[in-house]
Coordinates of N, CA and C in Angstrom, one line a residue:
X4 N 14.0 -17.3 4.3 CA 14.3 -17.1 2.9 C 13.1 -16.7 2.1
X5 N 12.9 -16.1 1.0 CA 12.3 -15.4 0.2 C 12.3 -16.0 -1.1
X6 N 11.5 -16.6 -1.6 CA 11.7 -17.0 -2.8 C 10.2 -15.6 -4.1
X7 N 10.6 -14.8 -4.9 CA 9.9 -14.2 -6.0 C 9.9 -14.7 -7.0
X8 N 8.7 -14.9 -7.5 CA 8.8 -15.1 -9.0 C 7.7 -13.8 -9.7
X9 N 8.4 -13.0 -10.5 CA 7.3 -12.4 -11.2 C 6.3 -12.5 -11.9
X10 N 6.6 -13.6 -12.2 CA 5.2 -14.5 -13.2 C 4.0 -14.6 -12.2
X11 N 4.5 -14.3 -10.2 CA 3.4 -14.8 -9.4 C 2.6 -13.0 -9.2
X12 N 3.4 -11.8 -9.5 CA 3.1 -10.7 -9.1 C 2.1 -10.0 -9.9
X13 N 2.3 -10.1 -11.2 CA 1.5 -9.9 -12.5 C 0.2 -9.8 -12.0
X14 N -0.8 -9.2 -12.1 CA -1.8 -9.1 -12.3 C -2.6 -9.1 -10.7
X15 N -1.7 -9.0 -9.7 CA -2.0 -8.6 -7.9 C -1.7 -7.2 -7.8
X16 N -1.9 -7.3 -6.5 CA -1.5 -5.8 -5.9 C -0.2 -4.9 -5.9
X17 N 0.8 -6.3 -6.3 CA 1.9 -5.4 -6.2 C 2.3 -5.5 -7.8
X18 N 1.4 -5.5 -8.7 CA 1.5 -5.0 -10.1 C 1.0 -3.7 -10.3
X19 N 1.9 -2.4 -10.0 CA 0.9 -1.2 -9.8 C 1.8 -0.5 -11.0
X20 N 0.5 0.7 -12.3 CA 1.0 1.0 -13.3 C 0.2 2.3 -13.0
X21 N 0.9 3.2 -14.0 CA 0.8 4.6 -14.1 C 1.2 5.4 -15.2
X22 N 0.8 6.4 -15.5 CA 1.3 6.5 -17.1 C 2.2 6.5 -17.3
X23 N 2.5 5.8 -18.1 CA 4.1 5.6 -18.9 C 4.9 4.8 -17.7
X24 N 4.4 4.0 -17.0 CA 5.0 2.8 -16.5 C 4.0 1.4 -15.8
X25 N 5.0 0.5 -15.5 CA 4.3 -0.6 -15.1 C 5.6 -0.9 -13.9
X26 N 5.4 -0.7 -12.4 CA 6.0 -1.6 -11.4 C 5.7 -2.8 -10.9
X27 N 6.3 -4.0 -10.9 CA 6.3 -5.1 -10.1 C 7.1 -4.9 -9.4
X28 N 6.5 -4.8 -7.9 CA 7.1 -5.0 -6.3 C 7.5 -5.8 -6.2
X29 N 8.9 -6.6 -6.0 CA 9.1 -8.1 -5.6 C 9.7 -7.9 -3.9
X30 N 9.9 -6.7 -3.5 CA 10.0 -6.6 -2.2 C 9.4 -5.1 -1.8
X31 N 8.6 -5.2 -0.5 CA 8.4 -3.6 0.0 C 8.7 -3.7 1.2
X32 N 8.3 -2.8 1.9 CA 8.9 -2.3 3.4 C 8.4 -3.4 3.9
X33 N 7.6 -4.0 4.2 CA 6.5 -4.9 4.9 C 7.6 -6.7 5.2
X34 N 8.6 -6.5 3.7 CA 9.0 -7.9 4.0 C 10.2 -7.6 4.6
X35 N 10.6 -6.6 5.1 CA 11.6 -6.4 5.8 C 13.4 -6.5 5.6
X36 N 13.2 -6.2 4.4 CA 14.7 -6.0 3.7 C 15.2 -4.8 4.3
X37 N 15.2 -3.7 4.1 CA 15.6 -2.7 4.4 C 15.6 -1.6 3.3
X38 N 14.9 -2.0 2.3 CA 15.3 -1.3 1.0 C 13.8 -2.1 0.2
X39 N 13.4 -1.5 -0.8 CA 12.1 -2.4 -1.7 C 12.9 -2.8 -3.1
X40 N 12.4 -3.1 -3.8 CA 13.2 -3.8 -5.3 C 12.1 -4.7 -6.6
X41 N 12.3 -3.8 -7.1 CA 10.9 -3.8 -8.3 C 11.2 -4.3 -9.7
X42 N 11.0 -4.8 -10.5 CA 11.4 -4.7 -12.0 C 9.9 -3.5 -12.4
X43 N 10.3 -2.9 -13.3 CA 10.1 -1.4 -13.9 C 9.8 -1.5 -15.3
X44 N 8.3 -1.2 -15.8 CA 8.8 -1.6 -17.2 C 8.3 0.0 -17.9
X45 N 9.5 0.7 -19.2 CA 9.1 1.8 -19.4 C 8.7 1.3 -20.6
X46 N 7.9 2.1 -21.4 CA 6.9 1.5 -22.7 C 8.0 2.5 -23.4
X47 N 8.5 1.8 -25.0 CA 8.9 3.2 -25.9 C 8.4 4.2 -25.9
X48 N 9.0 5.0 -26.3 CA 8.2 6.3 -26.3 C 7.5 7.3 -24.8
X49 N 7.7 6.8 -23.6 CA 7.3 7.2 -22.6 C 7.9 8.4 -22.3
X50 N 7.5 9.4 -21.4 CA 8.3 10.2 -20.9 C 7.6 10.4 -19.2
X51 N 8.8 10.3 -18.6 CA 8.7 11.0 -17.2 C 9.4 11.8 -16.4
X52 N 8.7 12.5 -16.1 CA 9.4 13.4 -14.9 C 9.4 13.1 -13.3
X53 N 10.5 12.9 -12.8 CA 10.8 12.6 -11.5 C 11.4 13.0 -10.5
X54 N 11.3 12.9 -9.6 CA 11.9 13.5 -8.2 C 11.8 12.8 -7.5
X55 N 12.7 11.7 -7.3 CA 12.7 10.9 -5.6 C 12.9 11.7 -4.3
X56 N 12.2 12.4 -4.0 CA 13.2 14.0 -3.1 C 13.4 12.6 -1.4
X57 N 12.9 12.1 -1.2 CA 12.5 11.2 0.1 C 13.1 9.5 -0.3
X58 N 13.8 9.6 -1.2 CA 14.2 8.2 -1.3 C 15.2 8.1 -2.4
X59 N 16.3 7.3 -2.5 CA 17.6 7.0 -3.0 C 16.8 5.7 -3.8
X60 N 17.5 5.9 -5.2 CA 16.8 4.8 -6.3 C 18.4 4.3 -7.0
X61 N 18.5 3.0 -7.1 CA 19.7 2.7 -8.3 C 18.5 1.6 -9.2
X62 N 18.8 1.9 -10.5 CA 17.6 1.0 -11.8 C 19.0 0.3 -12.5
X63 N 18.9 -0.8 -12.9 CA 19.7 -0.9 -13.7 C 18.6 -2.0 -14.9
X64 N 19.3 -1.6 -16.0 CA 18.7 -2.0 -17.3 C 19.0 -3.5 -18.1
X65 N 18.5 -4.0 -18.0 CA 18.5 -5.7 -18.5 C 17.5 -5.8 -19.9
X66 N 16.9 -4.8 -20.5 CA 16.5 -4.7 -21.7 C 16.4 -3.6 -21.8
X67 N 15.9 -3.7 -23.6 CA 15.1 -1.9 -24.0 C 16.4 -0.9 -23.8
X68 N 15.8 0.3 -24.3 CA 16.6 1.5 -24.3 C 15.8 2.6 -24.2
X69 N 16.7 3.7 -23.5 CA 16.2 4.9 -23.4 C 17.3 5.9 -23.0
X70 N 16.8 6.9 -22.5 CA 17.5 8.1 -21.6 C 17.4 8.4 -20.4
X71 N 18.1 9.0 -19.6 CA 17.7 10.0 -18.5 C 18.7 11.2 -18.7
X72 N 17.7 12.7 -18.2 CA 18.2 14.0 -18.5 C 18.2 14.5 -16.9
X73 N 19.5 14.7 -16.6 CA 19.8 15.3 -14.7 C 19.0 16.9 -15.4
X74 N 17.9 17.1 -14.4 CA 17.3 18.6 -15.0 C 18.5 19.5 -14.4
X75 N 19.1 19.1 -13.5 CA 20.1 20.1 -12.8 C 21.2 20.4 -13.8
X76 N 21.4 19.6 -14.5 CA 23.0 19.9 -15.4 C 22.5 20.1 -16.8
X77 N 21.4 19.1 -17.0 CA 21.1 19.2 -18.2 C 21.3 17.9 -19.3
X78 N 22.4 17.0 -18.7 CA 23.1 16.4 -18.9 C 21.9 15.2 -19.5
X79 N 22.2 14.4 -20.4 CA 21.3 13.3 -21.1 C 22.3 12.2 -21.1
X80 N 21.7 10.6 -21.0 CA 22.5 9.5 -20.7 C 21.8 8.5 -21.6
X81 N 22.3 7.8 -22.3 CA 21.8 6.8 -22.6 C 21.5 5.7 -22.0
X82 N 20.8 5.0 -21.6 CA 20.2 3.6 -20.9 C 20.0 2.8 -22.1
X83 N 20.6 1.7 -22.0 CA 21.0 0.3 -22.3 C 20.6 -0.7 -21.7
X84 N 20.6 -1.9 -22.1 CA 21.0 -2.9 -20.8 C 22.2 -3.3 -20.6
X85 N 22.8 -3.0 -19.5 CA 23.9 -3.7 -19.0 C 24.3 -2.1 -18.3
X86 N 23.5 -0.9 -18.5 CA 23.3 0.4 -17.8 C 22.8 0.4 -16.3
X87 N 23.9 1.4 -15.5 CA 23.1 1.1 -14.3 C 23.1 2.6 -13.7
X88 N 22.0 3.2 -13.2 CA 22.2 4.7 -12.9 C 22.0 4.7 -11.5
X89 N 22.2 5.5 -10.7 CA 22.2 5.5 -9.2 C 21.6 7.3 -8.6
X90 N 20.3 7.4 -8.7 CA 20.0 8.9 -8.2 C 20.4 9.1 -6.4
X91 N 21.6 8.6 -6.3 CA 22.5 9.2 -5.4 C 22.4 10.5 -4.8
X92 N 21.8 11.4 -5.5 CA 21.3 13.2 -5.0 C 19.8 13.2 -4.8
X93 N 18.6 12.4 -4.9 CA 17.8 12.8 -4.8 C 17.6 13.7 -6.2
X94 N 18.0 13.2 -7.3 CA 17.9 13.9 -8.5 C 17.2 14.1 -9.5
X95 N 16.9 15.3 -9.6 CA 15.5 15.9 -10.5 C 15.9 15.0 -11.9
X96 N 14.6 14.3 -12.7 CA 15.2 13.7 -13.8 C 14.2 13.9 -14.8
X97 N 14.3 13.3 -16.3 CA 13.4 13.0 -16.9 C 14.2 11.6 -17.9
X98 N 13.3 10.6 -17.2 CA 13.7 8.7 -18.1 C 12.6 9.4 -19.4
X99 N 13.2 8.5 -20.5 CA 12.4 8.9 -21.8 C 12.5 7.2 -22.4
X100 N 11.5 6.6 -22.4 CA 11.8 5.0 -23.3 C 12.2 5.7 -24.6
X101 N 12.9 4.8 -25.4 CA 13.8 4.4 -26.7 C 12.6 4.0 -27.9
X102 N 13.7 3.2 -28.8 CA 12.8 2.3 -29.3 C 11.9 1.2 -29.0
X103 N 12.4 1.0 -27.8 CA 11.9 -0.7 -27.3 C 11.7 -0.1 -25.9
X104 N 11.0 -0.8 -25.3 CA 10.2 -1.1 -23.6 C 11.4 -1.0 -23.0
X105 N 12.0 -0.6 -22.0 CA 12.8 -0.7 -21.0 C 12.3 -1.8 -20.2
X106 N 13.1 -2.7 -19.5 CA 12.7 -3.5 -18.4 C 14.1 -3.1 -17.4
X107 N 13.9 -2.4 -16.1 CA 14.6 -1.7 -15.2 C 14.3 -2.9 -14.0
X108 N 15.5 -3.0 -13.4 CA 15.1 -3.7 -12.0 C 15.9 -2.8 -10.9
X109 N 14.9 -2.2 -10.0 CA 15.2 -1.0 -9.2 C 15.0 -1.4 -7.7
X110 N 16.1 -0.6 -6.8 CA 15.9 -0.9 -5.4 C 16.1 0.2 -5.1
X111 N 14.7 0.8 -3.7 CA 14.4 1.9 -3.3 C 15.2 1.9 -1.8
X112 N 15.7 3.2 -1.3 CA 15.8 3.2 0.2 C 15.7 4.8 0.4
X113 N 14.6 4.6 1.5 CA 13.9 4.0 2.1 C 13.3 3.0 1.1
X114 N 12.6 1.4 1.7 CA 11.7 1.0 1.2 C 10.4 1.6 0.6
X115 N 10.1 1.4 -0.6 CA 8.4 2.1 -0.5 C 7.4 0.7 0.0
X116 N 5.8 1.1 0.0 CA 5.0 0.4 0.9 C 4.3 -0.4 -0.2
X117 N 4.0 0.2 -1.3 CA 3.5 -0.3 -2.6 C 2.6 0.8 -3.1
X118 N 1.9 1.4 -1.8 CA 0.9 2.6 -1.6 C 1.3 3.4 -2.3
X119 N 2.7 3.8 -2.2 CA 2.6 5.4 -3.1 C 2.4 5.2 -4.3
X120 N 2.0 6.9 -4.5 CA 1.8 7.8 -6.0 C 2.6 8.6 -6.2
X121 N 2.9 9.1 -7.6 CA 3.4 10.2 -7.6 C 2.8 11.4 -7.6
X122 N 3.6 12.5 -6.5 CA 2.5 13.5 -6.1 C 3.1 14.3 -7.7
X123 N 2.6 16.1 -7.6 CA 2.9 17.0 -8.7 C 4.3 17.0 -9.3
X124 N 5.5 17.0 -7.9 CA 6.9 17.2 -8.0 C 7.0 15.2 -8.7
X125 N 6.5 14.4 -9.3 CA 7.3 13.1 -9.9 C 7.5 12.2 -8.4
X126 N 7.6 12.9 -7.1 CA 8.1 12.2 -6.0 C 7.4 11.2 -5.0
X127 N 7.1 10.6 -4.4 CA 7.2 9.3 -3.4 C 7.2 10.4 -2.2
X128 N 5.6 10.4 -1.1 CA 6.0 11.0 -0.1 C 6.6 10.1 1.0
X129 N 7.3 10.5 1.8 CA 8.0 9.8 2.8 C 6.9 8.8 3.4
X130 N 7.3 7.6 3.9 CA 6.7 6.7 4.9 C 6.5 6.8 6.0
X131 N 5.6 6.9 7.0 CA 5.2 7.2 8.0 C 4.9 6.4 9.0
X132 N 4.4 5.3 8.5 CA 3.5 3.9 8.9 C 4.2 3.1 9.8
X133 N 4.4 2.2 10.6 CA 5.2 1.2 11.3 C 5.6 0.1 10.9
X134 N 4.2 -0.2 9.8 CA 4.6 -1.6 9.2 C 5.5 -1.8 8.2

């Protein structure tokens, strides 16, 4: 059994931020779930552009508000909390924070390692590693 507290992750390695976000890892490949699972915090006002091309993401929203825009349709969504989106397609996006911070809690599969960045394309390159 696995017990997380985020209050323990804060300010370690698996507190990794980047512009216009803040990830806490509470699981990565390493602890052997099969999937990783993060709380996500978007700042108002942020914008990002993404491409999971190598990994299936569902976020769902437990604060804050914002958007996501599918670049493929065009289509714009509101995010809430009690919102839950699932990039099911490997889908080109852009999340935009609201008036308030988003707090997202997200599970990746593949798991990520904690290591990645986002390359040019927004994306997570594939894992390679054994561990």
């Amino acid at each position: 059994m696995k017990i997380v507290r985020v209050q323990d992750i804060i300010g370690t390695e698996r507190e990794v931020h980047g512009p216009g976000w803040t990830s806490r890892r509470m699981l990565l490949k390493k602890d052997g779930m099969g999937f990783s699972f993060h709380e996500t915090i978007i700042p108002a006002g942020a914008e990002l552009n993404l491409w999971y091309k190598h990994h299936l993401e569902a976020v769902y929203c437990v604060a804050g508000n914002g958007t996501i825009t599918d670049k493929a349709t065009g289509e714009t969504h509101e995010i809430t909390d009690g919102t839950l989106y699932a990039l099911d397609q490997h889908d080109q996006h852009t999340l935009r924070g609201g008036t308030e911070d988003m707090r997202l809690i997200c599970a990746f599969n593949p798991p990520v390692t904690g290591r990645e960045v986002h390359d040019e394309d927004g994306a997570y390159l594939p894992d390679t590693s054994e561990d």
